[in-house]
Short mmCIF file of C-alpha atoms and ligand atoms in Angstrom, two decimals:
data_model
loop_
_atom_site.label_atom_id
_atom_site.label_comp_id
_atom_site.label_asym_id
_atom_site.label_seq_id
_atom_site.Cartn_x
_atom_site.Cartn_y
_atom_site.Cartn_z
CA MET L 259 106.95 194.52 -12.82
CA ILE L 260 109.02 196.04 -10.04
CA ASP L 261 112.52 197.83 -10.62
CA PRO L 262 115.73 196.56 -9.90
CA GLU L 263 116.60 198.26 -6.59
CA PRO L 264 119.91 199.66 -5.53
CA ASP L 265 119.68 198.05 -1.96
CA GLY L 266 119.24 194.46 -0.94
CA GLU L 267 120.60 191.29 -2.17
CA ARG L 268 120.00 189.80 -5.57
CA LEU L 269 116.51 187.97 -5.75
CA GLN L 270 117.90 184.72 -7.21
CA LYS L 271 120.64 184.72 -4.69
CA VAL L 272 117.93 184.99 -1.77
CA LEU L 273 116.07 181.91 -3.40
CA ALA L 274 119.23 179.66 -3.84
CA ARG L 275 120.16 180.66 -0.01
CA ILE L 276 116.61 179.67 1.35
CA GLY L 277 116.72 176.67 -0.87
CA VAL L 278 114.07 177.22 -3.61
CA GLY L 279 116.48 175.96 -6.30
CA SER L 280 120.06 176.80 -7.74
CA ARG L 281 120.83 180.32 -9.04
CA ARG L 282 120.24 178.95 -12.57
CA THR L 283 116.78 177.66 -11.70
CA ASN L 284 115.78 180.57 -9.76
CA GLU L 285 116.67 182.98 -12.63
CA ILE L 286 114.57 181.08 -14.93
CA LEU L 287 111.72 181.21 -12.29
CA ILE L 288 111.98 185.02 -12.24
CA ALA L 289 112.15 185.10 -16.07
CA GLU L 290 109.06 183.13 -16.19
CA GLY L 291 107.45 185.51 -14.14
CA ARG L 292 106.74 183.07 -11.30
CA VAL L 293 108.38 185.07 -8.56
CA ARG L 294 106.61 188.24 -6.80
CA VAL L 295 107.90 190.37 -4.58
CA ASN L 296 105.19 192.25 -2.29
CA GLY L 297 102.83 191.29 -4.35
CA LYS L 298 104.58 192.56 -7.65
CA VAL L 299 106.23 190.04 -10.57
CA ALA L 300 109.87 190.52 -10.22
CA ILE L 301 112.32 191.03 -12.81
CA LEU L 302 115.98 189.68 -13.05
CA GLY L 303 118.26 191.65 -11.34
CA ALA L 304 115.79 192.70 -8.71
CA ARG L 305 117.10 193.27 -5.34
CA VAL L 306 115.26 192.53 -2.31
CA ASP L 307 115.11 192.71 1.84
CA PRO L 308 114.73 189.01 2.75
CA ASP L 309 113.76 190.47 6.32
CA SER L 310 111.09 192.80 5.09
CA ASP L 311 109.98 191.94 1.56
CA GLU L 312 107.48 189.26 1.05
CA ILE L 313 108.49 186.98 -1.58
CA GLU L 314 106.01 184.60 -3.46
CA VAL L 315 107.09 181.56 -5.69
CA ASP L 316 104.15 180.23 -7.87
CA GLY L 317 101.81 182.10 -5.32
CA ALA L 318 103.36 180.36 -2.06
CA ILE L 319 105.20 183.15 0.21
CA LEU L 320 108.22 182.07 1.36
CA THR L 321 109.25 181.84 4.85
CA THR L 322 112.48 184.06 5.40
CA LEU L 323 112.32 184.85 8.90
CA PRO L 324 114.87 183.46 10.61
CA ASP L 325 112.97 183.05 13.84
CA VAL L 326 110.14 180.68 12.16
CA VAL L 327 110.84 177.14 12.89
CA CYS L 328 108.69 173.90 11.55
CA TYR L 329 110.14 170.42 12.69
CA LEU L 330 109.12 167.42 11.51
CA LEU L 331 108.34 164.71 14.00
CA ASN L 332 107.96 161.04 14.14
CA LYS L 333 105.76 160.62 17.15
CA PRO L 334 105.95 157.31 19.07
CA ALA L 335 103.09 156.17 20.56
CA GLY L 336 102.46 156.75 24.15
CA VAL L 337 103.55 160.58 23.50
CA ILE L 338 100.76 163.01 23.98
CA THR L 339 100.29 165.75 21.38
CA THR L 340 99.81 168.86 23.64
CA ALA L 341 101.99 171.63 24.67
CA SER L 342 101.43 169.96 28.49
CA ASP L 343 99.56 167.36 30.10
CA PRO L 344 98.36 167.88 33.84
CA GLN L 345 98.44 163.85 34.07
CA GLY L 346 102.43 164.41 33.77
CA ARG L 347 102.57 162.09 30.71
CA PRO L 348 105.12 162.72 28.22
CA THR L 349 104.26 165.38 25.26
CA VAL L 350 105.24 165.73 21.96
CA VAL L 351 106.79 169.30 22.56
CA GLU L 352 109.25 167.86 25.20
CA ILE L 353 111.04 165.84 22.36
CA VAL L 354 112.01 169.24 20.49
CA PRO L 355 113.96 172.11 21.45
CA ASP L 356 111.93 174.22 23.82
CA SER L 357 112.98 177.84 22.24
CA PRO L 358 111.35 178.85 20.21
CA ARG L 359 108.37 177.69 21.90
CA VAL L 360 106.49 175.43 19.05
CA PHE L 361 103.09 173.88 19.03
CA PRO L 362 101.89 170.78 17.38
CA VAL L 363 99.80 171.17 14.09
CA GLY L 364 96.66 169.04 14.72
CA ARG L 365 96.60 166.18 16.94
CA LEU L 366 97.34 162.49 16.69
CA ASP L 367 95.92 160.14 19.47
CA LEU L 368 97.98 158.90 22.37
CA GLU L 369 98.87 155.76 20.68
CA THR L 370 98.92 156.95 16.97
CA GLU L 371 102.40 157.17 15.78
CA GLY L 372 103.97 158.68 12.63
CA LEU L 373 104.54 162.38 11.06
CA LEU L 374 103.65 165.39 13.23
CA LEU L 375 104.67 168.91 12.48
CA LEU L 376 105.41 171.52 15.27
CA THR L 377 105.79 175.29 14.41
CA ASN L 378 105.67 178.73 16.00
CA ASP L 379 104.10 179.70 12.30
CA GLY L 380 100.51 180.21 13.53
CA GLY L 381 99.25 181.10 10.24
CA LEU L 382 101.00 177.92 8.99
CA THR L 383 99.19 175.99 11.53
CA HIS L 384 95.89 177.22 10.67
CA ARG L 385 95.99 176.83 6.97
CA LEU L 386 97.34 173.21 7.34
CA THR L 387 94.55 172.27 9.99
CA HIS L 388 91.49 174.47 8.71
CA PRO L 389 89.21 171.91 6.72
CA SER L 390 88.72 174.39 3.91
CA PHE L 391 92.57 174.05 3.07
CA GLY L 392 91.96 170.41 2.70
CA ILE L 393 95.73 169.13 3.27
CA GLU L 394 95.75 165.44 2.67
CA LYS L 395 97.07 162.99 5.67
CA GLU L 396 97.67 159.38 4.78
CA TYR L 397 97.40 156.72 7.24
CA LEU L 398 98.45 153.00 7.27
CA ALA L 399 95.99 151.28 9.50
CA HIS L 400 96.62 147.81 10.89
CA VAL L 401 93.03 146.43 11.62
CA ILE L 402 91.43 143.31 13.13
CA GLY L 403 90.35 141.04 10.08
CA LYS L 404 90.47 141.11 6.55
CA PRO L 405 88.27 144.50 5.09
CA SER L 406 85.72 143.35 2.02
CA ARG L 407 85.83 145.12 -1.16
CA SER L 408 82.28 146.60 0.28
CA ALA L 409 83.63 147.95 3.43
CA ILE L 410 86.50 149.53 1.31
CA ARG L 411 83.94 151.08 -0.80
CA GLN L 412 82.00 152.65 2.03
CA LEU L 413 85.40 153.64 3.76
CA ARG L 414 85.84 155.49 0.07
CA GLU L 415 82.40 157.06 -0.18
CA GLY L 416 81.88 158.03 3.24
CA ILE L 417 80.70 156.51 6.67
CA GLU L 418 78.08 158.26 8.85
CA LEU L 419 79.73 158.95 12.12
CA ASP L 420 77.90 160.39 15.27
CA ASP L 421 79.43 163.79 13.84
CA GLY L 422 78.32 163.58 10.13
CA LEU L 423 79.09 161.88 6.96
CA THR L 424 82.91 161.43 6.40
CA ALA L 425 84.07 163.09 2.98
CA PRO L 426 85.23 160.70 0.26
CA ALA L 427 88.58 159.22 1.20
CA THR L 428 91.16 157.39 -0.59
CA VAL L 429 91.37 153.88 0.43
CA ALA L 430 93.34 150.71 -0.56
CA ALA L 431 94.29 147.47 1.11
CA VAL L 432 97.89 146.86 2.39
CA GLY L 433 98.36 143.09 2.60
CA ASP L 434 95.41 141.04 4.56
CA GLU L 435 94.96 143.50 7.81
CA GLY L 436 96.22 146.75 6.54
CA LEU L 437 94.64 149.83 4.97
CA LYS L 438 96.31 152.68 3.66
CA ILE L 439 93.61 155.72 4.17
CA THR L 440 94.04 159.17 3.09
CA ILE L 441 91.70 161.84 4.07
CA HIS L 442 91.54 165.81 4.16
CA GLU L 443 89.38 166.49 7.23
CA GLY L 444 90.61 166.49 10.93
CA ARG L 445 88.01 165.04 13.00
CA ASN L 446 88.89 163.45 16.38
CA ARG L 447 89.87 159.86 16.21
CA GLN L 448 88.46 160.12 12.40
CA VAL L 449 90.32 156.70 11.15
CA ARG L 450 89.81 154.55 14.01
CA ARG L 451 85.91 155.73 14.00
CA MET L 452 85.59 154.76 10.27
CA CYS L 453 87.57 151.47 10.66
CA GLU L 454 85.42 150.62 13.50
CA ALA L 455 82.12 151.39 11.66
CA VAL L 456 82.95 148.97 9.03
CA GLY L 457 83.67 146.04 11.57
CA HIS L 458 87.58 146.39 11.45
CA PRO L 459 89.13 147.86 14.97
CA VAL L 460 92.22 149.59 14.22
CA VAL L 461 95.01 148.09 16.52
CA ARG L 462 97.95 150.62 15.19
CA LEU L 463 97.70 153.41 13.10
CA VAL L 464 100.66 155.37 11.92
CA ARG L 465 100.80 158.64 10.03
CA THR L 466 102.90 158.52 6.94
CA ARG L 467 102.17 161.70 5.03
CA ILE L 468 101.33 165.12 5.64
CA GLY L 469 100.37 166.93 2.32
CA PRO L 470 103.68 166.72 0.42
CA LEU L 471 105.68 165.42 3.37
CA VAL L 472 106.90 161.94 3.85
CA ASP L 473 110.08 160.51 5.46
CA THR L 474 110.36 157.07 5.58
CA ARG L 475 113.79 157.00 7.14
CA LEU L 476 112.81 159.31 10.62
CA GLN L 477 112.93 156.99 13.65
CA PRO L 478 109.93 156.87 15.96
CA GLY L 479 110.69 159.56 18.84
CA SER L 480 113.41 161.73 16.30
CA TRP L 481 112.74 164.92 14.51
CA ARG L 482 114.35 167.11 12.00
CA PRO L 483 113.66 170.77 10.65
CA LEU L 484 112.01 170.90 7.64
CA THR L 485 114.46 171.64 4.90
CA GLN L 486 113.38 175.07 2.67
CA GLU L 487 112.06 172.95 -0.02
CA GLU L 488 109.85 171.29 2.16
CA LEU L 489 108.40 174.56 3.56
CA LEU L 490 108.01 175.87 0.11
CA SER L 491 105.91 172.59 -0.85
CA LEU L 492 103.71 172.90 2.26
CA GLN L 493 103.37 176.52 1.43
CA ARG L 494 102.37 175.81 -1.93
CA ALA L 495 100.10 172.85 -1.17
CA VAL L 496 98.06 175.28 1.29
CA SER L 497 98.18 178.21 -0.73
CA ARG L 498 96.46 176.22 -3.76
CA ALA L 499 93.41 175.76 -1.69
N1 URA K 508 92.61 159.21 13.01
C1 URA K 508 92.35 158.72 14.17
O1 URA K 508 91.87 157.78 14.34
N2 URA K 508 93.53 159.22 14.94
C2 URA K 508 94.78 159.84 14.79
O2 URA K 508 95.50 160.16 15.71
C3 URA K 508 94.63 160.73 13.77
C4 URA K 508 93.33 160.47 12.69
#
């Protein structure tokens, strides 16, 4: 247990300010021993320096640094997921503010649409993209033809691609020519190759969820910063791994 420190800001106030919960909720979190400061369980009344102390809630380290940003973009088709393109095609980083400099978290193909994160937090990028953390990504694939039950079963169980067998996936039919596919690997063109392998080429692909993040109202080409609650839920998702 850490003792209350005379200096700094009250922990429950810091948690409220960065959006973890209401003051009351935060007091409960602290009383239940779910909050740690610099690795030690905090007590009610503890004072912290949000710029230098490492604060964890349920094992997830909070991002309190003011210069860390994380944007959620609804990537339109025809925009490339790189920081710069020698061929001069529009890039995802051109859509968001150019300072501080951010990088895409993983990749969506040129023609793939949907949710993409951009951040300057290298640690978060690593945890979100490294396969060992197994962050789920959900896609809506519009395919040619109506996939049979057996095709859907194959997609679920694993498909032998030229770079190896895919891990089990969650797959459900959406209408006649749609599939909702949730994977936790990030191989190149994976969803397109999986669908192609069962005889149903993808004609349109939209990423609809990244771990806990969804946003059905964000328009193609629009972006917004993540809320602290969303950042916290992402941190939780990667800290469980
Ligand atoms: N799978 C694909 O095939 N393409 C993407 O852009 C993302 C996942």
